[in-house]
């Protein structure tokens, strides 16, 4: 692959912008918002999708003119940018694998402990100045089904195991330590915690529907830290209303921010988390540093890591 002497980097920007450190002066940097992306794409050798919530790439990519040879998204998921034209092109797509795994796993563990020990109830009773003794659930000895066997799913399973939870991982293909899709219903039927951490693909779209919530135990808790569209949100609201499951935590939603008039705000037993499971102090700097390191590999002609299989929709090999 020919690398220009001073390549043009196009940044689909959002505040705060990325800190590019060592690339200063070595790269011609252009910045654009969603509205200007289509007009700027033909100028770019590399596209950095810093605004990882934007779907502008899907809309802009099919236009005329040259396209970047490499696209990097500052996120684990890539469903927001993949379109048929990008998937069929020779453009390399990379993601932010390696940044979010442990923070998301810690967040899931915190949710499991908070729910089991009724910490929301404790906070509410304190607000009311009400002394209310309760019995809480033991976490050790419970079972979890973690749907998604990538780095995030594996980190979740390891962290829960440290709490004494027995985790079962479900992935696209069965292999040692990982169950396949055929085992999913059996595993969620016996799980105390069902945790969605899968990438969004055609096969996983709304995989948690009325039937799946009906399979779960009445005492089960459902947690989604994957993608919003893994879940049929109407089906989840119905399952909570009818007490098919004990409760749920959603960190991701089909529409974000969650609209103020969404019925999910008032769904019984649902905790709304504003897409923050992986966002720890300094996370943007980590994303910027990761991109700089990837860029230096690319500029030196070395193979990129975190390369997405554009047909599958995720980084293979896990």
PDB file of C-alpha atoms in Angstrom, residues 113-318:
ATOM      1  CA  UNK A 113     -23.654  -6.277  43.314  1.00  0.00           C
ATOM      2  CA  UNK A 114     -25.853  -3.180  43.480  1.00  0.00           C
ATOM      3  CA  UNK A 115     -28.940  -5.115  42.413  1.00  0.00           C
ATOM      4  CA  UNK A 116     -28.226  -8.136  44.611  1.00  0.00           C
ATOM      5  CA  UNK A 117     -27.622  -5.946  47.659  1.00  0.00           C
ATOM      6  CA  UNK A 118     -30.449  -3.508  46.833  1.00  0.00           C
ATOM      7  CA  UNK A 119     -28.223  -0.442  46.969  1.00  0.00           C
ATOM      8  CA  UNK A 120     -30.808   1.646  45.057  1.00  0.00           C
ATOM      9  CA  UNK A 121     -33.282   0.820  47.822  1.00  0.00           C
ATOM     10  CA  UNK A 122     -30.807   1.818  50.510  1.00  0.00           C
ATOM     11  CA  UNK A 123     -30.227   5.191  48.838  1.00  0.00           C
ATOM     12  CA  UNK A 124     -33.966   5.765  48.474  1.00  0.00           C
ATOM     13  CA  UNK A 125     -34.727   4.875  52.097  1.00  0.00           C
ATOM     14  CA  UNK A 126     -31.961   7.200  53.256  1.00  0.00           C
ATOM     15  CA  UNK A 127     -33.468   9.984  51.152  1.00  0.00           C
ATOM     16  CA  UNK A 128     -36.758   9.370  52.986  1.00  0.00           C
ATOM     17  CA  UNK A 129     -34.973   9.119  56.382  1.00  0.00           C
ATOM     18  CA  UNK A 130     -36.562   5.709  56.731  1.00  0.00           C
ATOM     19  CA  UNK A 131     -34.866   2.843  58.593  1.00  0.00           C
ATOM     20  CA  UNK A 132     -35.796  -0.269  56.588  1.00  0.00           C
ATOM     21  CA  UNK A 133     -33.977  -3.512  57.331  1.00  0.00           C
ATOM     22  CA  UNK A 134     -34.034  -6.032  54.460  1.00  0.00           C
ATOM     23  CA  UNK A 135     -32.445  -9.303  53.431  1.00  0.00           C
ATOM     24  CA  UNK A 136     -30.411  -9.218  50.235  1.00  0.00           C
ATOM     25  CA  UNK A 137     -29.269 -11.797  47.728  1.00  0.00           C
ATOM     26  CA  UNK A 138     -25.984 -13.705  47.865  1.00  0.00           C
ATOM     27  CA  UNK A 139     -23.943 -13.264  44.666  1.00  0.00           C
ATOM     28  CA  UNK A 140     -21.507 -16.145  45.167  1.00  0.00           C
ATOM     29  CA  UNK A 141     -23.046 -19.354  43.896  1.00  0.00           C
ATOM     30  CA  UNK A 142     -25.275 -17.683  41.290  1.00  0.00           C
ATOM     31  CA  UNK A 143     -25.038 -18.268  37.539  1.00  0.00           C
ATOM     32  CA  UNK A 144     -24.532 -15.838  34.690  1.00  0.00           C
ATOM     33  CA  UNK A 145     -24.980 -16.244  30.959  1.00  0.00           C
ATOM     34  CA  UNK A 146     -22.775 -13.765  29.090  1.00  0.00           C
ATOM     35  CA  UNK A 147     -23.870 -13.403  25.475  1.00  0.00           C
ATOM     36  CA  UNK A 148     -20.902 -12.269  23.408  1.00  0.00           C
ATOM     37  CA  UNK A 149     -17.569 -14.070  23.621  1.00  0.00           C
ATOM     38  CA  UNK A 150     -15.334 -11.220  22.465  1.00  0.00           C
ATOM     39  CA  UNK A 151     -12.872  -9.374  24.690  1.00  0.00           C
ATOM     40  CA  UNK A 152     -15.616  -7.520  26.568  1.00  0.00           C
ATOM     41  CA  UNK A 153     -17.661 -10.661  27.180  1.00  0.00           C
ATOM     42  CA  UNK A 154     -14.601 -12.568  28.341  1.00  0.00           C
ATOM     43  CA  UNK A 155     -13.606  -9.757  30.727  1.00  0.00           C
ATOM     44  CA  UNK A 156     -17.132  -9.754  32.165  1.00  0.00           C
ATOM     45  CA  UNK A 157     -17.002 -13.514  32.693  1.00  0.00           C
ATOM     46  CA  UNK A 158     -13.596 -13.317  34.435  1.00  0.00           C
ATOM     47  CA  UNK A 159     -14.705 -10.504  36.732  1.00  0.00           C
ATOM     48  CA  UNK A 160     -17.961 -12.193  37.709  1.00  0.00           C
ATOM     49  CA  UNK A 161     -16.105 -15.435  38.356  1.00  0.00           C
ATOM     50  CA  UNK A 162     -13.950 -13.566  40.881  1.00  0.00           C
ATOM     51  CA  UNK A 163     -17.170 -12.759  42.759  1.00  0.00           C
ATOM     52  CA  UNK A 164     -18.072 -16.438  42.950  1.00  0.00           C
ATOM     53  CA  UNK A 165     -20.517 -16.335  40.042  1.00  0.00           C
ATOM     54  CA  UNK A 166     -20.415 -19.261  37.594  1.00  0.00           C
ATOM     55  CA  UNK A 167     -20.346 -17.723  34.103  1.00  0.00           C
ATOM     56  CA  UNK A 168     -21.237 -19.340  30.774  1.00  0.00           C
ATOM     57  CA  UNK A 169     -20.050 -17.607  27.595  1.00  0.00           C
ATOM     58  CA  UNK A 170     -22.081 -17.786  24.382  1.00  0.00           C
ATOM     59  CA  UNK A 171     -20.497 -16.885  21.055  1.00  0.00           C
ATOM     60  CA  UNK A 172     -21.119 -17.169  17.343  1.00  0.00           C
ATOM     61  CA  UNK A 173     -19.213 -20.454  17.077  1.00  0.00           C
ATOM     62  CA  UNK A 174     -18.883 -23.098  19.831  1.00  0.00           C
ATOM     63  CA  UNK A 175     -15.341 -23.866  20.962  1.00  0.00           C
ATOM     64  CA  UNK A 176     -13.438 -24.644  24.127  1.00  0.00           C
ATOM     65  CA  UNK A 177     -14.903 -22.542  26.915  1.00  0.00           C
ATOM     66  CA  UNK A 178     -17.553 -20.990  24.656  1.00  0.00           C
ATOM     67  CA  UNK A 179     -21.062 -22.243  23.926  1.00  0.00           C
ATOM     68  CA  UNK A 180     -22.686 -21.785  20.550  1.00  0.00           C
ATOM     69  CA  UNK A 181     -26.079 -20.202  19.751  1.00  0.00           C
ATOM     70  CA  UNK A 182     -27.821 -23.584  20.030  1.00  0.00           C
ATOM     71  CA  UNK A 183     -27.140 -23.556  23.793  1.00  0.00           C
ATOM     72  CA  UNK A 184     -28.408 -20.018  24.423  1.00  0.00           C
ATOM     73  CA  UNK A 185     -31.984 -20.776  25.466  1.00  0.00           C
ATOM     74  CA  UNK A 186     -30.877 -23.585  27.785  1.00  0.00           C
ATOM     75  CA  UNK A 187     -28.325 -21.343  29.458  1.00  0.00           C
ATOM     76  CA  UNK A 188     -30.514 -18.276  29.933  1.00  0.00           C
ATOM     77  CA  UNK A 189     -33.268 -20.512  31.352  1.00  0.00           C
ATOM     78  CA  UNK A 190     -31.026 -21.361  34.331  1.00  0.00           C
ATOM     79  CA  UNK A 191     -29.147 -18.056  34.689  1.00  0.00           C
ATOM     80  CA  UNK A 192     -29.599 -15.596  37.525  1.00  0.00           C
ATOM     81  CA  UNK A 193     -27.870 -12.905  35.436  1.00  0.00           C
ATOM     82  CA  UNK A 194     -28.267 -12.637  31.652  1.00  0.00           C
ATOM     83  CA  UNK A 195     -25.745 -10.180  30.237  1.00  0.00           C
ATOM     84  CA  UNK A 196     -25.794  -8.994  26.623  1.00  0.00           C
ATOM     85  CA  UNK A 197     -22.344  -7.969  25.351  1.00  0.00           C
ATOM     86  CA  UNK A 198     -22.549  -9.083  21.706  1.00  0.00           C
ATOM     87  CA  UNK A 199     -21.825  -7.003  18.600  1.00  0.00           C
ATOM     88  CA  UNK A 200     -24.823  -5.868  16.563  1.00  0.00           C
ATOM     89  CA  UNK A 201     -25.177  -7.889  13.362  1.00  0.00           C
ATOM     90  CA  UNK A 202     -28.050  -9.189  11.274  1.00  0.00           C
ATOM     91  CA  UNK A 203     -28.076 -12.328  13.423  1.00  0.00           C
ATOM     92  CA  UNK A 204     -28.051 -10.528  16.767  1.00  0.00           C
ATOM     93  CA  UNK A 205     -30.565  -7.777  15.924  1.00  0.00           C
ATOM     94  CA  UNK A 206     -33.297  -7.908  18.596  1.00  0.00           C
ATOM     95  CA  UNK A 207     -32.190 -11.362  19.652  1.00  0.00           C
ATOM     96  CA  UNK A 208     -33.664 -10.629  23.082  1.00  0.00           C
ATOM     97  CA  UNK A 209     -37.344 -10.651  22.222  1.00  0.00           C
ATOM     98  CA  UNK A 210     -40.601 -11.770  23.831  1.00  0.00           C
ATOM     99  CA  UNK A 211     -39.715 -15.439  23.443  1.00  0.00           C
ATOM    100  CA  UNK A 212     -36.277 -15.050  25.015  1.00  0.00           C
ATOM    101  CA  UNK A 213     -37.581 -13.073  27.981  1.00  0.00           C
ATOM    102  CA  UNK A 214     -40.191 -15.791  28.423  1.00  0.00           C
ATOM    103  CA  UNK A 215     -37.452 -18.413  28.692  1.00  0.00           C
ATOM    104  CA  UNK A 216     -35.728 -16.628  31.587  1.00  0.00           C
ATOM    105  CA  UNK A 217     -36.408 -17.335  35.249  1.00  0.00           C
ATOM    106  CA  UNK A 218     -38.803 -14.998  37.106  1.00  0.00           C
ATOM    107  CA  UNK A 219     -35.890 -14.169  39.418  1.00  0.00           C
ATOM    108  CA  UNK A 220     -33.465 -13.356  36.577  1.00  0.00           C
ATOM    109  CA  UNK A 221     -31.883  -9.954  35.987  1.00  0.00           C
ATOM    110  CA  UNK A 222     -31.114  -8.821  32.432  1.00  0.00           C
ATOM    111  CA  UNK A 223     -28.215  -6.458  31.669  1.00  0.00           C
ATOM    112  CA  UNK A 224     -27.375  -4.964  28.259  1.00  0.00           C
ATOM    113  CA  UNK A 225     -23.948  -3.378  27.765  1.00  0.00           C
ATOM    114  CA  UNK A 226     -23.691  -4.369  24.093  1.00  0.00           C
ATOM    115  CA  UNK A 227     -25.797  -2.466  21.588  1.00  0.00           C
ATOM    116  CA  UNK A 228     -29.296  -1.101  22.030  1.00  0.00           C
ATOM    117  CA  UNK A 229     -30.756  -2.990  19.092  1.00  0.00           C
ATOM    118  CA  UNK A 230     -29.832  -6.346  20.603  1.00  0.00           C
ATOM    119  CA  UNK A 231     -33.066  -5.894  22.555  1.00  0.00           C
ATOM    120  CA  UNK A 232     -36.695  -5.548  21.540  1.00  0.00           C
ATOM    121  CA  UNK A 233     -37.348  -2.774  24.037  1.00  0.00           C
ATOM    122  CA  UNK A 234     -41.145  -3.127  23.879  1.00  0.00           C
ATOM    123  CA  UNK A 235     -40.797  -6.833  24.655  1.00  0.00           C
ATOM    124  CA  UNK A 236     -38.526  -6.052  27.608  1.00  0.00           C
ATOM    125  CA  UNK A 237     -40.951  -3.460  28.978  1.00  0.00           C
ATOM    126  CA  UNK A 238     -43.744  -6.024  28.706  1.00  0.00           C
ATOM    127  CA  UNK A 239     -41.677  -8.717  30.422  1.00  0.00           C
ATOM    128  CA  UNK A 240     -40.946  -6.346  33.309  1.00  0.00           C
ATOM    129  CA  UNK A 241     -44.557  -5.209  33.575  1.00  0.00           C
ATOM    130  CA  UNK A 242     -45.810  -8.794  33.635  1.00  0.00           C
ATOM    131  CA  UNK A 243     -43.018  -9.859  36.036  1.00  0.00           C
ATOM    132  CA  UNK A 244     -41.600 -12.459  33.673  1.00  0.00           C
ATOM    133  CA  UNK A 245     -38.173 -11.368  34.965  1.00  0.00           C
ATOM    134  CA  UNK A 246     -37.150  -9.623  38.171  1.00  0.00           C
ATOM    135  CA  UNK A 247     -35.539  -6.575  36.613  1.00  0.00           C
ATOM    136  CA  UNK A 248     -33.132  -5.176  34.049  1.00  0.00           C
ATOM    137  CA  UNK A 249     -30.348  -2.659  33.521  1.00  0.00           C
ATOM    138  CA  UNK A 250     -29.851  -1.043  30.129  1.00  0.00           C
ATOM    139  CA  UNK A 251     -26.679   0.918  29.425  1.00  0.00           C
ATOM    140  CA  UNK A 252     -27.426   1.129  25.688  1.00  0.00           C
ATOM    141  CA  UNK A 253     -30.624   1.945  23.822  1.00  0.00           C
ATOM    142  CA  UNK A 254     -32.022   1.901  20.300  1.00  0.00           C
ATOM    143  CA  UNK A 255     -32.316   5.707  20.464  1.00  0.00           C
ATOM    144  CA  UNK A 256     -29.740   7.712  22.394  1.00  0.00           C
ATOM    145  CA  UNK A 257     -30.085   9.869  24.363  1.00  0.00           C
ATOM    146  CA  UNK A 258     -33.179   8.060  25.581  1.00  0.00           C
ATOM    147  CA  UNK A 259     -36.122  10.376  24.749  1.00  0.00           C
ATOM    148  CA  UNK A 260     -37.798  11.974  27.757  1.00  0.00           C
ATOM    149  CA  UNK A 261     -41.145  10.494  26.705  1.00  0.00           C
ATOM    150  CA  UNK A 262     -39.822   6.923  26.408  1.00  0.00           C
ATOM    151  CA  UNK A 263     -41.872   4.449  28.477  1.00  0.00           C
ATOM    152  CA  UNK A 264     -38.604   2.800  29.499  1.00  0.00           C
ATOM    153  CA  UNK A 265     -38.030   5.568  32.062  1.00  0.00           C
ATOM    154  CA  UNK A 266     -40.987   4.211  34.009  1.00  0.00           C
ATOM    155  CA  UNK A 267     -40.712   0.476  33.293  1.00  0.00           C
ATOM    156  CA  UNK A 268     -40.930  -1.371  36.627  1.00  0.00           C
ATOM    157  CA  UNK A 269     -37.619  -2.814  37.773  1.00  0.00           C
ATOM    158  CA  UNK A 270     -35.578  -1.120  35.006  1.00  0.00           C
ATOM    159  CA  UNK A 271     -32.450   0.884  35.782  1.00  0.00           C
ATOM    160  CA  UNK A 272     -31.523   3.342  33.013  1.00  0.00           C
ATOM    161  CA  UNK A 273     -27.768   3.858  32.607  1.00  0.00           C
ATOM    162  CA  UNK A 274     -26.725   6.561  30.072  1.00  0.00           C
ATOM    163  CA  UNK A 275     -24.237   4.579  27.929  1.00  0.00           C
ATOM    164  CA  UNK A 276     -21.371   5.004  30.390  1.00  0.00           C
ATOM    165  CA  UNK A 277     -20.246   1.461  31.226  1.00  0.00           C
ATOM    166  CA  UNK A 278     -16.884   1.817  29.480  1.00  0.00           C
ATOM    167  CA  UNK A 279     -16.226   5.477  30.183  1.00  0.00           C
ATOM    168  CA  UNK A 280     -13.691   5.863  32.957  1.00  0.00           C
ATOM    169  CA  UNK A 281     -11.552   8.887  33.804  1.00  0.00           C
ATOM    170  CA  UNK A 282      -9.067   9.419  30.969  1.00  0.00           C
ATOM    171  CA  UNK A 283     -10.825   7.179  28.441  1.00  0.00           C
ATOM    172  CA  UNK A 284     -10.698   9.765  25.647  1.00  0.00           C
ATOM    173  CA  UNK A 285      -6.942  10.136  26.092  1.00  0.00           C
ATOM    174  CA  UNK A 286      -6.617   6.345  25.849  1.00  0.00           C
ATOM    175  CA  UNK A 287      -8.572   6.367  22.609  1.00  0.00           C
ATOM    176  CA  UNK A 288      -6.384   9.133  21.202  1.00  0.00           C
ATOM    177  CA  UNK A 289      -3.186   7.340  22.186  1.00  0.00           C
ATOM    178  CA  UNK A 290      -4.447   4.118  20.657  1.00  0.00           C
ATOM    179  CA  UNK A 291      -5.167   5.834  17.345  1.00  0.00           C
ATOM    180  CA  UNK A 292      -1.741   7.498  17.269  1.00  0.00           C
ATOM    181  CA  UNK A 293      -0.065   4.119  17.817  1.00  0.00           C
ATOM    182  CA  UNK A 294      -2.167   2.537  15.069  1.00  0.00           C
ATOM    183  CA  UNK A 295      -1.389   5.427  12.733  1.00  0.00           C
ATOM    184  CA  UNK A 296       2.348   5.005  13.272  1.00  0.00           C
ATOM    185  CA  UNK A 297       2.037   1.313  12.384  1.00  0.00           C
ATOM    186  CA  UNK A 298       0.156   2.241   9.225  1.00  0.00           C
ATOM    187  CA  UNK A 299       2.617   4.986   8.248  1.00  0.00           C
ATOM    188  CA  UNK A 300       5.525   2.555   8.718  1.00  0.00           C
ATOM    189  CA  UNK A 301       3.848   0.011   6.443  1.00  0.00           C
ATOM    190  CA  UNK A 302       3.307  -2.459   9.291  1.00  0.00           C
ATOM    191  CA  UNK A 303       0.099  -4.519   9.547  1.00  0.00           C
ATOM    192  CA  UNK A 304      -2.691  -2.888  11.498  1.00  0.00           C
ATOM    193  CA  UNK A 305      -4.226  -4.581  14.541  1.00  0.00           C
ATOM    194  CA  UNK A 306      -7.886  -4.514  15.581  1.00  0.00           C
ATOM    195  CA  UNK A 307      -8.888  -5.094  11.963  1.00  0.00           C
ATOM    196  CA  UNK A 308     -12.632  -5.639  11.615  1.00  0.00           C
ATOM    197  CA  UNK A 309     -14.049  -8.410   9.459  1.00  0.00           C
ATOM    198  CA  UNK A 310     -16.480  -6.173   7.587  1.00  0.00           C
ATOM    199  CA  UNK A 311     -18.780  -9.031   6.648  1.00  0.00           C
ATOM    200  CA  UNK A 312     -19.065 -10.311  10.246  1.00  0.00           C
ATOM    201  CA  UNK A 313     -19.110  -6.875  11.836  1.00  0.00           C
ATOM    202  CA  UNK A 314     -16.412  -7.391  14.473  1.00  0.00           C
ATOM    203  CA  UNK A 315     -12.731  -8.226  14.983  1.00  0.00           C
ATOM    204  CA  UNK A 316     -12.375 -12.013  14.505  1.00  0.00           C
ATOM    205  CA  UNK A 317     -10.091 -14.343  16.372  1.00  0.00           C
ATOM    206  CA  UNK A 318     -11.959 -14.519  19.685  1.00  0.00           C
TER     207      UNK A 318
END
